[in-house]
CSV table of C-alpha atoms in Angstrom, one decimal:
chain,number,residue,atom,x,y,z
A,1,MET,CA,0.3,0.0,-0.2
A,2,ALA,CA,1.2,3.2,-0.7
A,3,PRO,CA,2.2,5.9,1.9
A,4,LYS,CA,-0.8,8.8,2.6
A,5,PHE,CA,1.5,11.5,2.4
A,6,GLN,CA,4.9,11.8,0.8
A,7,LYS,CA,7.4,13.8,1.6
A,8,GLY,CA,9.2,16.3,-0.9
A,9,PRO,CA,12.7,16.6,-1.8
A,10,ASP,CA,14.6,17.8,0.5
A,11,LEU,CA,16.9,20.3,-1.2
A,12,LYS,CA,17.8,22.7,2.0
A,13,ARG,CA,21.5,21.3,2.0
A,14,PHE,CA,20.8,23.2,-1.4
A,15,MET,CA,19.9,26.4,-0.7
A,16,ASP,CA,22.1,29.5,-1.9
A,17,LYS,CA,24.3,28.0,-3.7
A,18,LYS,CA,25.2,27.6,-7.5
A,19,LEU,CA,23.3,24.5,-9.5
A,20,LYS,CA,23.0,23.4,-13.4
A,21,PHE,CA,19.6,21.9,-14.2
A,22,SER,CA,18.9,19.6,-17.1
A,23,VAL,CA,15.5,20.5,-18.2
A,24,ASN,CA,12.9,19.0,-21.2
A,25,GLY,CA,14.1,20.1,-24.3
A,26,ASN,CA,18.2,19.0,-24.3
A,27,ARG,CA,18.3,23.2,-21.9
A,28,THR,CA,21.0,24.0,-19.4
A,29,ILE,CA,20.5,26.2,-16.9
A,30,VAL,CA,22.2,27.6,-14.4
A,31,GLY,CA,21.3,29.8,-11.2
A,32,THR,CA,21.1,30.3,-7.4
A,33,LEU,CA,18.5,27.6,-6.0
A,34,ARG,CA,16.3,30.4,-3.6
A,35,GLY,CA,13.4,28.3,-3.1
A,36,PHE,CA,12.0,25.0,-4.1
A,37,ASP,CA,8.3,23.2,-2.5
A,38,ALA,CA,6.7,19.7,-2.8
A,39,PHE,CA,6.5,18.9,-6.6
A,40,LEU,CA,10.6,20.3,-7.5
A,41,ASN,CA,9.2,23.3,-8.4
A,42,VAL,CA,12.3,25.5,-8.3
A,43,ALA,CA,13.4,29.2,-7.9
A,44,LEU,CA,16.5,30.6,-9.2
A,45,GLU,CA,18.1,33.6,-8.9
A,46,GLU,CA,21.2,35.4,-11.6
A,47,ALA,CA,19.5,32.2,-13.7
A,48,GLU,CA,21.4,32.0,-17.2
A,49,HIS,CA,21.1,29.3,-20.1
A,50,ASP,CA,23.9,29.3,-23.3
A,51,GLY,CA,25.4,32.6,-21.9
A,52,LYS,CA,22.0,34.7,-21.6
A,53,TYR,CA,21.3,36.2,-18.7
A,54,LEU,CA,17.4,35.2,-17.2
A,55,GLY,CA,17.5,37.0,-13.6
A,56,THR,CA,15.1,35.5,-11.1
A,57,ILE,CA,12.8,32.5,-12.6
A,58,VAL,CA,10.7,29.2,-11.6
A,59,ILE,CA,11.3,26.0,-13.1
A,60,ARG,CA,8.4,23.3,-12.7
A,61,GLY,CA,9.1,20.3,-11.5
A,62,ASN,CA,8.2,17.9,-13.7
A,63,SER,CA,11.1,19.9,-16.6
A,64,ILE,CA,13.5,19.2,-14.6
A,65,ILE,CA,15.4,15.6,-15.6
A,66,LYS,CA,18.4,16.3,-13.5
A,67,PHE,CA,20.6,18.7,-11.9
A,68,GLU,CA,24.0,19.1,-10.3
A,69,GLY,CA,25.8,20.9,-7.5
A,70,ILE,CA,28.4,23.9,-9.0
A,71,GLU,CA,29.5,24.5,-5.7
A,72,ARG,CA,30.8,22.4,-3.1
A,73,VAL,CA,27.5,21.1,-0.6
A,74,TYR,CA,28.5,19.9,2.6
A,75,ALA,CA,26.7,16.9,3.7
A,76,ALA,CA,24.3,17.7,7.3
A,77,ALA,CA,26.9,17.1,9.9
A,78,ALA,CA,25.2,14.0,12.5
A,79,PRO,CA,25.5,15.9,16.3
A,80,THR,CA,28.3,13.9,18.1
A,81,ALA,CA,28.9,13.6,22.1
A,82,ALA,CA,31.9,15.4,23.6
A,83,ALA,CA,35.3,13.5,23.6
A,84,PRO,CA,35.5,13.0,27.4
A,85,PRO,CA,38.7,14.6,29.1
A,86,VAL,CA,42.1,12.6,29.0
A,87,ALA,CA,43.7,11.9,32.3
A,88,ALA,CA,46.6,13.4,33.0
A,89,SER,CA,49.6,11.2,34.1
């Protein structure tokens, strides 16, 4: 049985990073991710397509084929327990 509620994409770690999107029609758009929703609709700032500046745009999620990070994106760090103090001898 399918779950009642589906969780949307977790793109929080890509926020404010420069990404390259491949979309329908063999097009590539590069821009800074500013927002997204559960349908993978994305808002990009400073977007460019073939060297042409587009400004702020929204790409519908169903037209996105793939995306990749241009800037380094770090995975969320898991909380770690503090190391116990070392006794001096």
